[in-house]
Short mmCIF file of C-alpha atoms in Angstrom, two decimals:
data_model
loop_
_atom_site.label_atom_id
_atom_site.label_comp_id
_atom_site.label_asym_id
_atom_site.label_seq_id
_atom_site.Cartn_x
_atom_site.Cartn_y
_atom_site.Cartn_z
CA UNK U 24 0.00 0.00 0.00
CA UNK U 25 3.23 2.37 0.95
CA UNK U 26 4.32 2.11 -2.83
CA UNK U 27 1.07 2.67 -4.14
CA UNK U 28 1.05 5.92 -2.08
CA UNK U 29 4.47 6.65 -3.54
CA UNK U 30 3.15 6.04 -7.28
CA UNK U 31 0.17 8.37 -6.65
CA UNK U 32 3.11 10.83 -5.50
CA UNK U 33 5.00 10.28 -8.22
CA UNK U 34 2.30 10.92 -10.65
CA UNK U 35 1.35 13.97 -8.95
CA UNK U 36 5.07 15.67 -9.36
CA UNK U 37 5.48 13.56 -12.90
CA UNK U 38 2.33 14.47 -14.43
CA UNK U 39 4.14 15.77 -17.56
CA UNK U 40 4.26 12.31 -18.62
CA UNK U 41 4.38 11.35 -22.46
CA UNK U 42 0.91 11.47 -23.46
CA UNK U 43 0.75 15.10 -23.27
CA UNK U 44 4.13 16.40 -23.29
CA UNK U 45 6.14 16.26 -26.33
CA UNK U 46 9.74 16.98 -25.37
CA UNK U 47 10.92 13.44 -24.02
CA UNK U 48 10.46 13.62 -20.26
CA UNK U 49 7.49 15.64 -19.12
CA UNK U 50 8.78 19.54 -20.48
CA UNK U 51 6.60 20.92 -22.97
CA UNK U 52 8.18 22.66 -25.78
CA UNK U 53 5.27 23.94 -27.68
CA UNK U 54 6.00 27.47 -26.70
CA UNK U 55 4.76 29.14 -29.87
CA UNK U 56 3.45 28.27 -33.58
CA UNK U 57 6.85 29.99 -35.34
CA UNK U 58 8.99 27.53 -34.67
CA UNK U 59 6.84 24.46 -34.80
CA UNK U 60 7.53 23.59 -38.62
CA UNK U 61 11.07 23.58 -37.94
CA UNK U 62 10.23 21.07 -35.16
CA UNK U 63 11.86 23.68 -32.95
CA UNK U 64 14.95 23.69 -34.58
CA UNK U 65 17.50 26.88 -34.08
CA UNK U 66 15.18 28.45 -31.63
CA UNK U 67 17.46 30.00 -29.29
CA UNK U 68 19.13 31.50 -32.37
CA UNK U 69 16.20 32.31 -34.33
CA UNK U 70 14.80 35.23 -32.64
CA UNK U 71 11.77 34.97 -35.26
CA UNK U 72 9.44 36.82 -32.81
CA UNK U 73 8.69 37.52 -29.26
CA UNK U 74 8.82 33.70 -27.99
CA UNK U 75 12.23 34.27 -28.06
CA UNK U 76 11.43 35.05 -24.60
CA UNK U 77 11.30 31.37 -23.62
CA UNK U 78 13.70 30.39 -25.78
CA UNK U 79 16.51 32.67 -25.69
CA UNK U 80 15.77 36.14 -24.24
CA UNK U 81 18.63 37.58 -25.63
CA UNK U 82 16.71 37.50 -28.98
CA UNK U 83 14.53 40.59 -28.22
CA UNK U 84 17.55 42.49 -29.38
CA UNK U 85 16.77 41.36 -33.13
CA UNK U 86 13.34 42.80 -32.48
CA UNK U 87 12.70 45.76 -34.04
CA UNK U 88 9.18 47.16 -32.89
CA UNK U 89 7.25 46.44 -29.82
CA UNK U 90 5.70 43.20 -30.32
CA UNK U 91 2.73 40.50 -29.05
CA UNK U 92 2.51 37.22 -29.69
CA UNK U 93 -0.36 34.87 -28.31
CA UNK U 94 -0.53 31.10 -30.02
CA UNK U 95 -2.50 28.11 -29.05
CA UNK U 96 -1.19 24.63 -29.50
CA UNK U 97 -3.49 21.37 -30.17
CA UNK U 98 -2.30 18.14 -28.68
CA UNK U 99 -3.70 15.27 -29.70
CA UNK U 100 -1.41 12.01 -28.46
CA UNK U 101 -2.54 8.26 -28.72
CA UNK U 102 -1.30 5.72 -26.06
CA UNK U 103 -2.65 2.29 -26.47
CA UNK U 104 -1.64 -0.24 -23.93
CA UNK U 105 -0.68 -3.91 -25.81
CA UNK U 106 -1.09 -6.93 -23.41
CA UNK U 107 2.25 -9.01 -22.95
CA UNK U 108 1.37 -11.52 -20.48
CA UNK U 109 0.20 -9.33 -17.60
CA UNK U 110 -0.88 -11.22 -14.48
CA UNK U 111 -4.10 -9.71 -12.50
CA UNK U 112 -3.90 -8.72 -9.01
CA UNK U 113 -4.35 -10.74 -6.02
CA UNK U 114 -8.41 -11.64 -5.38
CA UNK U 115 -9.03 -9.34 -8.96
CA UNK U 116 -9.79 -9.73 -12.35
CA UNK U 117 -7.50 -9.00 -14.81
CA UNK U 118 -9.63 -6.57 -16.58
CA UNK U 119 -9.12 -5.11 -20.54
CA UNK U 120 -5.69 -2.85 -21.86
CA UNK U 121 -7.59 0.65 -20.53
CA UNK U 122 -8.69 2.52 -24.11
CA UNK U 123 -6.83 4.66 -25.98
CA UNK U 124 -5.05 7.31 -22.89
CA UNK U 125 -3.88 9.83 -24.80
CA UNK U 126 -6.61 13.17 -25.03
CA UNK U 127 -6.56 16.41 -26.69
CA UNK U 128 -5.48 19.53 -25.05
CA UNK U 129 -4.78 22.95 -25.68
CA UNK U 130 -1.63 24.68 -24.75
CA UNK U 131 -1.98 28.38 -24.87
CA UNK U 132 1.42 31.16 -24.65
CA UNK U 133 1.30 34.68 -24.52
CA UNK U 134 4.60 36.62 -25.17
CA UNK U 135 4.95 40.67 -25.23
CA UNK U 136 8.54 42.33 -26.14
CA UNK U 137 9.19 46.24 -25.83
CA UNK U 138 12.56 47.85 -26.87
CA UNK U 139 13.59 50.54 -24.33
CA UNK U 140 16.58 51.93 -26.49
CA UNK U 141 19.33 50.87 -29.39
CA UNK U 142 20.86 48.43 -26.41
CA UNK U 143 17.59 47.28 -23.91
CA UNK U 144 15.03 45.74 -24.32
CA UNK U 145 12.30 44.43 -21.84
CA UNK U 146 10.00 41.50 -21.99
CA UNK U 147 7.05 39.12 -20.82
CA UNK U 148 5.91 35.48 -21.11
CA UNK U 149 3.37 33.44 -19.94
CA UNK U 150 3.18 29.57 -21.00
CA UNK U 151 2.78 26.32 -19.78
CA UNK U 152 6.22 24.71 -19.55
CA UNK U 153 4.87 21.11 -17.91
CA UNK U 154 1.23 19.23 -18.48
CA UNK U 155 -0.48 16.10 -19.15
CA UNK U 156 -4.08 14.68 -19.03
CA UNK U 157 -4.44 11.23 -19.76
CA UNK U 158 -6.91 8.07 -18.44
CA UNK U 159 -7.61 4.89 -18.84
CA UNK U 160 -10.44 2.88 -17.91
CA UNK U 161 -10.99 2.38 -14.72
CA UNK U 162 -11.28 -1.79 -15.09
CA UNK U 163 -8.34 -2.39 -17.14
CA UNK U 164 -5.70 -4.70 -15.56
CA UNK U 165 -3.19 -1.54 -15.09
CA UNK U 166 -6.10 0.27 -12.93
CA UNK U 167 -4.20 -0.04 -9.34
CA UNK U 168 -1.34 1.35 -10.84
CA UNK U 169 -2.20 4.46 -13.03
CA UNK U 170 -6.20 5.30 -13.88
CA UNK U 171 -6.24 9.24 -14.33
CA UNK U 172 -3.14 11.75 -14.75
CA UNK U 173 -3.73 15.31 -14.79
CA UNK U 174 -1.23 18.63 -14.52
CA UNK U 175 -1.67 22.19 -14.77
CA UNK U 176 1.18 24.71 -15.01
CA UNK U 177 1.45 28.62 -15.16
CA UNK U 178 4.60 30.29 -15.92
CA UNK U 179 5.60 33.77 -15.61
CA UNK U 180 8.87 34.92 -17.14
CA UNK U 181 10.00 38.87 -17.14
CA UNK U 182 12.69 39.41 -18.88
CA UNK U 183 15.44 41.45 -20.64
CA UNK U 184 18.27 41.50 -23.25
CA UNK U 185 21.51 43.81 -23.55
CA UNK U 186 23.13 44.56 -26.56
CA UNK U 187 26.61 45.04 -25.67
CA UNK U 188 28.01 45.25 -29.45
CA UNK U 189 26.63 44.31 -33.11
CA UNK U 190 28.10 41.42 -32.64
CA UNK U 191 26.88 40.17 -29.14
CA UNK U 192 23.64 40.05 -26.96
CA UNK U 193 23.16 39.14 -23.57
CA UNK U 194 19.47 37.62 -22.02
CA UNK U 195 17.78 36.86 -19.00
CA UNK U 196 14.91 36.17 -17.29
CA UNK U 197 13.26 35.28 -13.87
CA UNK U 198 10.54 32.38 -13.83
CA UNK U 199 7.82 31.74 -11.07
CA UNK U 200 5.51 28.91 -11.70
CA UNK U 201 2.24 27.08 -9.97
CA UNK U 202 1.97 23.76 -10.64
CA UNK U 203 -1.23 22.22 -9.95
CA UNK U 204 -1.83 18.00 -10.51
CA UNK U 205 -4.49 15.64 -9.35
CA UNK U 206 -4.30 11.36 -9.83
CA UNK U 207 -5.95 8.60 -9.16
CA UNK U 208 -5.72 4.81 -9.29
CA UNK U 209 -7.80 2.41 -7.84
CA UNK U 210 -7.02 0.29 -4.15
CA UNK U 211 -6.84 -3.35 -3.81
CA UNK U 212 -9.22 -3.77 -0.76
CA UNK U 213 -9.21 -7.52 -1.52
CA UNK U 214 -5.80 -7.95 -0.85
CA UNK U 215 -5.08 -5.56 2.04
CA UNK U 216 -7.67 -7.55 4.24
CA UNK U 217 -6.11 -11.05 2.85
CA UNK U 218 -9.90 -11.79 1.36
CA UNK U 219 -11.51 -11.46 4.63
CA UNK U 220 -13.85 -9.34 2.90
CA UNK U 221 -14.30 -11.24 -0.48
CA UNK U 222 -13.06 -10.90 -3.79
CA UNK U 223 -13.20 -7.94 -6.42
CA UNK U 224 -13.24 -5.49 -3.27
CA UNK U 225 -11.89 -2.31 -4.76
CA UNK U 226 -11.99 1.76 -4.70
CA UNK U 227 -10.80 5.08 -6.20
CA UNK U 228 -7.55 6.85 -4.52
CA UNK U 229 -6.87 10.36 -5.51
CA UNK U 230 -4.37 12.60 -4.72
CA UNK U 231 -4.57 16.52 -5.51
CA UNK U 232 -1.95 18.64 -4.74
CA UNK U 233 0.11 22.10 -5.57
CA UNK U 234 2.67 24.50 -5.35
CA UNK U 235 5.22 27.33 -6.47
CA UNK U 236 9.02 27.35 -7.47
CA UNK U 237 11.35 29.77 -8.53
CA UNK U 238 13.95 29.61 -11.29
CA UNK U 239 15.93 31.59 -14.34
CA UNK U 240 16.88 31.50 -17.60
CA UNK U 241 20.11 33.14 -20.22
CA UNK U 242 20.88 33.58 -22.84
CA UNK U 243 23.41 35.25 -25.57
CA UNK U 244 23.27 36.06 -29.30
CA UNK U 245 25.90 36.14 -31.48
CA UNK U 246 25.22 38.15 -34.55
CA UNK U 247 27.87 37.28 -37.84
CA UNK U 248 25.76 39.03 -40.39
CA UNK U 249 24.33 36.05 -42.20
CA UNK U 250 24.91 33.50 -39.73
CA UNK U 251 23.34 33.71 -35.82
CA UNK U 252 24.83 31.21 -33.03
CA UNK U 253 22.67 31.25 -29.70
CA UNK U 254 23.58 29.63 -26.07
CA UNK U 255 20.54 29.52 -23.50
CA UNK U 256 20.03 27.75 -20.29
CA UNK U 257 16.78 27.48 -18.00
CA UNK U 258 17.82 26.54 -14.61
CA UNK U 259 15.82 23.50 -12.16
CA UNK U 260 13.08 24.53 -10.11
CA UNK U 261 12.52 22.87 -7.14
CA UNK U 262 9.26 22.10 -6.04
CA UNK U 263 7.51 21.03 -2.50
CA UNK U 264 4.21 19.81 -3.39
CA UNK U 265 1.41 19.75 -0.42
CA UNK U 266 -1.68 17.60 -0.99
CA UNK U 267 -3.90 15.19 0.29
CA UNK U 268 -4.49 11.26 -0.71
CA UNK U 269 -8.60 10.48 -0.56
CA UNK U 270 -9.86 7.05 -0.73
CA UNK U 271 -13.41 5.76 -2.17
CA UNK U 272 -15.38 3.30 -0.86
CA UNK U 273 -13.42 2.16 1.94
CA UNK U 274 -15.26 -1.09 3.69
CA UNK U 275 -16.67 0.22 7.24
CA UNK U 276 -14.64 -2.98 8.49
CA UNK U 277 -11.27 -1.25 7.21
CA UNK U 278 -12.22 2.57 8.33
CA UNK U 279 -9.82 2.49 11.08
CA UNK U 280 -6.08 0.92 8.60
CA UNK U 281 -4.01 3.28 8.98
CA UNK U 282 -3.03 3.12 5.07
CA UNK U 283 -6.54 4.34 4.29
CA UNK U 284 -6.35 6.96 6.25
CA UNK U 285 -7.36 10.99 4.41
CA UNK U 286 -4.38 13.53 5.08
CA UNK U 287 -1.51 15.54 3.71
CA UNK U 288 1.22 13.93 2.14
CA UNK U 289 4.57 16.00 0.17
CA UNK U 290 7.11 14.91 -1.93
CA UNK U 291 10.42 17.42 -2.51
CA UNK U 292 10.84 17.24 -6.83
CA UNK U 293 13.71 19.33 -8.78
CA UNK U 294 12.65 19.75 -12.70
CA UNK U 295 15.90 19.76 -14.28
CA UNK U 296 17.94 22.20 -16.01
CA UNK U 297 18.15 22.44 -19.91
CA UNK U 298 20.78 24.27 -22.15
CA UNK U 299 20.82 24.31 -25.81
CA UNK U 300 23.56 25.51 -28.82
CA UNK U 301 21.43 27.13 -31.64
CA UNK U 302 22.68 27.81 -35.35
CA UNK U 303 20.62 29.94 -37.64
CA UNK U 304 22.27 30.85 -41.19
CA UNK U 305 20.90 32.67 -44.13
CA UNK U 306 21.59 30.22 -46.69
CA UNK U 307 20.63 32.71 -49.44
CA UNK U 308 18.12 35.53 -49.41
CA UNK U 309 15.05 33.40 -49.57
CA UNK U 310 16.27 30.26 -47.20
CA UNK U 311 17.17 29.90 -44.10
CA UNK U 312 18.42 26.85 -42.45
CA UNK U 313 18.07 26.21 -38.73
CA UNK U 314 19.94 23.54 -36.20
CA UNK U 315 19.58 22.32 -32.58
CA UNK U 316 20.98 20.24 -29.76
CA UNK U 317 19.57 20.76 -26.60
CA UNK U 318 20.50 18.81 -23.21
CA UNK U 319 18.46 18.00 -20.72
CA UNK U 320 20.08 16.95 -16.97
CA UNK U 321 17.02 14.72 -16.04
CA UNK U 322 20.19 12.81 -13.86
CA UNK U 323 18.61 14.96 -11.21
CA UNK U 324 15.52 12.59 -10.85
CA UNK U 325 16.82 10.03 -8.94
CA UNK U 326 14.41 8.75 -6.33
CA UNK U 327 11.26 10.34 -4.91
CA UNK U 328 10.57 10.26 -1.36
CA UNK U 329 7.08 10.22 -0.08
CA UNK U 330 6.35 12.08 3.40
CA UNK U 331 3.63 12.66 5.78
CA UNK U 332 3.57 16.30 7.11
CA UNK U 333 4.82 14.46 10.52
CA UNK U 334 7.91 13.72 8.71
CA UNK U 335 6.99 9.40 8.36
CA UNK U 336 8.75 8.34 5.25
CA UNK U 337 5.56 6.67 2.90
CA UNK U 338 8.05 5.30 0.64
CA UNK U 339 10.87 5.94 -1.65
CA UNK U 340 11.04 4.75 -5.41
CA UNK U 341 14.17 5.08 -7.34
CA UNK U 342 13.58 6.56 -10.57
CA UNK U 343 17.15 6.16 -12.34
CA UNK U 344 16.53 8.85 -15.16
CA UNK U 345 19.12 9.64 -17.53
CA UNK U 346 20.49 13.36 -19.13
CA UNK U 347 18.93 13.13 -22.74
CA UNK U 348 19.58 15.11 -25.82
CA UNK U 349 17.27 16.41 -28.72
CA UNK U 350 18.57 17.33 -31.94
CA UNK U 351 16.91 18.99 -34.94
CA UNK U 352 16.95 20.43 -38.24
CA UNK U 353 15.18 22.70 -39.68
CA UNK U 354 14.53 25.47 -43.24
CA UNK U 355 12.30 27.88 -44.31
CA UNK U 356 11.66 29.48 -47.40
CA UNK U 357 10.14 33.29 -47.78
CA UNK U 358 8.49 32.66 -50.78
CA UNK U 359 7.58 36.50 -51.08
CA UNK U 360 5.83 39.23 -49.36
CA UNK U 361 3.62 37.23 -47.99
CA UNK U 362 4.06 33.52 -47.96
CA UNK U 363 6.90 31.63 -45.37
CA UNK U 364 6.74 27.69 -45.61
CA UNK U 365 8.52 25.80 -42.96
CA UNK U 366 9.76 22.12 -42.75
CA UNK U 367 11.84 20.37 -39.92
CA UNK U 368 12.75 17.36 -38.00
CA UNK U 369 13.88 16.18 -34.64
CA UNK U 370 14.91 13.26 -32.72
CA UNK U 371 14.40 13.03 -28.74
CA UNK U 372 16.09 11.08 -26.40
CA UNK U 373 14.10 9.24 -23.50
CA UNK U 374 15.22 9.95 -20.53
CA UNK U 375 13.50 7.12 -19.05
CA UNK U 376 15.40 3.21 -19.04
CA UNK U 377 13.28 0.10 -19.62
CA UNK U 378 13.96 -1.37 -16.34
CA UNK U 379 12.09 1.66 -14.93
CA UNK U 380 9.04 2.29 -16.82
CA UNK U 381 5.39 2.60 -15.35
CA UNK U 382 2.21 2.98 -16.98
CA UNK U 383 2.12 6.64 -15.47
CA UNK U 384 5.36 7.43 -17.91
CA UNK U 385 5.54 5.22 -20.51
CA UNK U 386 8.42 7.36 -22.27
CA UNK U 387 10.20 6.66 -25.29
CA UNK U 388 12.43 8.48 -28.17
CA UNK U 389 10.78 9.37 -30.54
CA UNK U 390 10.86 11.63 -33.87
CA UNK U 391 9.31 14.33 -35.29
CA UNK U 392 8.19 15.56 -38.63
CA UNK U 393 6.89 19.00 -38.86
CA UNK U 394 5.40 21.74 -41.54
CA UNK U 395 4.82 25.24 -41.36
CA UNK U 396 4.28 28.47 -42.38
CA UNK U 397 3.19 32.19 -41.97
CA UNK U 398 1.09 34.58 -44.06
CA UNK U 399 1.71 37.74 -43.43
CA UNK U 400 -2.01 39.93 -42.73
CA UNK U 401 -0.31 43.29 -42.98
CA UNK U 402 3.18 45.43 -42.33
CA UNK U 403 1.96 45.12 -38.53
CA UNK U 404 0.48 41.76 -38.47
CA UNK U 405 0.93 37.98 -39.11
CA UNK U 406 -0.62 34.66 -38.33
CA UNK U 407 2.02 31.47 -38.11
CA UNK U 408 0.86 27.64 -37.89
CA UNK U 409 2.62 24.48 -38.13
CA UNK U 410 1.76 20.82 -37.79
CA UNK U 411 3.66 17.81 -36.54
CA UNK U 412 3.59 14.30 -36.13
CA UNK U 413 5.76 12.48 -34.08
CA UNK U 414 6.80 8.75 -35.04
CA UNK U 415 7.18 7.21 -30.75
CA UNK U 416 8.95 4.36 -30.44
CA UNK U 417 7.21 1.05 -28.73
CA UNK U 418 7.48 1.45 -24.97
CA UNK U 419 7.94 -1.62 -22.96
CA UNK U 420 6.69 -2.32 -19.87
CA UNK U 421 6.88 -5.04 -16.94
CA UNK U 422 5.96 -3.09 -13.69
CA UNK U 423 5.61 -4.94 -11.14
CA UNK U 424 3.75 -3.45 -7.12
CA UNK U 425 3.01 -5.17 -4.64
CA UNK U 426 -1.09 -5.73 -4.51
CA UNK U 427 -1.49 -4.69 -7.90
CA UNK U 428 -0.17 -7.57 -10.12
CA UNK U 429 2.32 -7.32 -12.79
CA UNK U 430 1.87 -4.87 -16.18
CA UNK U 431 3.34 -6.76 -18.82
CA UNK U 432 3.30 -5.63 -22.68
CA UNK U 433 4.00 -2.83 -24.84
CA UNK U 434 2.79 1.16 -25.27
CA UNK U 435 2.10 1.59 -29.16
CA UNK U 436 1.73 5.49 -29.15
CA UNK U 437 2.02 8.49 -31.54
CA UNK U 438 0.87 12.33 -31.82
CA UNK U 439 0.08 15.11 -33.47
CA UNK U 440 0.27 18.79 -33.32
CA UNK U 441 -1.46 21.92 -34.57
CA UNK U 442 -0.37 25.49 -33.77
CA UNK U 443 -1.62 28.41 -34.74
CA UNK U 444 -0.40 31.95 -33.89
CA UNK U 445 -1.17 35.51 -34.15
CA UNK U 446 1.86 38.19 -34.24
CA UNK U 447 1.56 41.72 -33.75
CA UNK U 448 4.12 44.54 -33.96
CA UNK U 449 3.41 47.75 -33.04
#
């Protein structure tokens, strides 16, 4: 029951998992609709628009006007569980492979960017940097495990840029961000009372919590006329969360185990730190061509230990993450006036071994093929969209908890992206 807890922590802290989140891990990197047909590639270098914010703040130096960008990004991911052998829990059913997970979600960003003068300029962003929604049925034979996983984030990011030459450009920025999750899975009664109370005996845990965290982001900007080189880094946040675990249908003969008990639990998370080396170079006067290779130090998720507000350890998983990389390539092509088209691809590491995979984050690399564009409304205006798909490798699982039986098979899953965005200079 202590490592179901734990997973039900875990989830609440990991709710970026897969299904939602597209960078491997659970970071989002839809942060705007630009850079999407170039699956993200030379983004810190790219400085297309005011997302540069997230990307690489330095970039509001290339910015010539005051600009505001707001885009919205459709998710749609499939994750369908394949059936290897899994055994059912004790005094359970085995129940069906839980539906398609994966569900559609919209990921909004807001950016603003105002030069102050020839060297300073100032800047906003608001985005969603974390997030996942994803269920299964609640009889299918991973139910005690993983049923519903669901995470909200908010990000503010102030910042600024310096232009210290025409050659160089320095960034940074401040980030404060909620983070707000709820999960459930359900509880083998059954087997916690050794069948004394029958077979099939079985209820909903949930656990909601939240919290805030503090971290920062740089940049710089090297301008060579036709050729742009960007460094950024976005530092970890660490996180406390405070919640509360809630159980369902708890037998009156059981109201008084202690591992059924309602109350606050917290679990102490870092989100790792990311830097990425950025190439943008005018190939000729109508193409561009864009590169990427972005770390990741998801090292830093190690183990996650469960608490009671008393201090009682719950539990303590080891995770076993590993750093991973994402590289990608990317061009686009201003057709004229009006027209930009936009093509890319990407590959991205899982951080996440085989050994160590759960139904909450069935992770794996996978690649990315993306298509873009912008039309350009007016001198002031423009609206950008892009579209990706992304080719997931087969996830394996055997997860084995105690009380919950063993998940054995294989995640088949794949997704697909719209974006859409609306640019403004004034």
């Amino acid at each position: 029951m202590s490592h179901r807890v734990n997973r039900l922590a875990a989830g609440l802290v990991l709710a970026g998992c897969t299904h939602l989140v597209q960078a491997a891990g659970f970071a989002l990197i839809e942060q705007n609709a630009s850079g999407l047909g170039n699956a993200y590639a030379g983004q810190a270098a790219a400085a297309t628009d005011a997302s540069t914010v997230f990307f690489n703040p330095a970039g509001m130096g290339m910015l010539p006007d005051a600009q505001l960008v707001v885009a919205g990004n459709l998710i749609k991911p499939s994750a369908e569980f394949q059936n290897g052998g899994s055994t059912a829990a004790p005094l359970q059913t085995l129940g069906g492979t839980g539906g398609d997970a994966g569900g559609l979600a919209l990921v909004p960003n807001f950016y603003y960017a105002h030069p102050v003068s020839k060297e300073l300029a100032l800047g906003i962003g608001m985005n969603a940097p974390f997030g996942l929604k994803t269920e299964y049925d609640q009889t299918w034979m991973g139910r005690f495990q993983a049923v519903t996983s669901e995470v909200k984030t908010i990000n503010l990011n102030p910042s600024l840029s310096y232009k210290v030459n025409d050659r160089a450009i320095l960034g940074v920025g401040l980030n404060g961000q909620y983070i707000e999750a709820t999960l459930t899975n359900m509880v083998n009664y059954s087997a916690l009372a050794a069948g004394a109370l029958g077979t099939n005996l079985e209820g909903l845990a949930e656990v909601e919590g939240d919290d805030y965290g503090w971290g920062y982001n740089l940049g710089v900007l090297f301008d060579l006329g036709n050729t742009r080189i960007g460094l950024s880094y976005r530092s970890e946040i660490d996180y406390t969360l405070e919640g509360s675990v809630n159980f369902a249908d708890v037998p009156a003969a059981m109201a008084g185990n202690a591992l059924l008990q309602t109350g606050p639990v917290t679990a102490d998370v870092t989100m790792p730190a990311s830097a990425s080396l950025s190439l943008f170079h005018k190939f000729s006067p109508s193409v561009d061509v864009l590169a990427d290779i972005t770390w990741t130090g998801w090292s830093v998720f190690d183990a996650l230990t469960v608490r009671r507000t008393s201090g009682t350890v719950v539990s303590s998983t080891t995770e076993n993450w590993q750093d991973s990389w994402r590289y990608s390539l990317g061009v686009t092509w201003h057709q004229d006036a009006a027209w930009t088209w936009r093509a890319g691809v990407a590959y991205d590491e899982t951080p996440v071994e085989d050994a160590y995979r759960t139904p909450r984050i069935p992770d794996e690399s996978r690649t990315w093929v993306a298509l873009g564009g912008q039309y350009r409304l007016s001198g002031k205006a423009a609206l950008d969209f892009g579209y990706a798909y992304l080719f997931v490798e087969d996830a394996s699982i055997n997860s084995t908890v105690a009380g919950a039986g063993t998940l054995l098979g294989n995640y088949e899953n794949s997704v697909n992206i719209l974006s859409v965005q609306y640019t403004h200079n004034f």
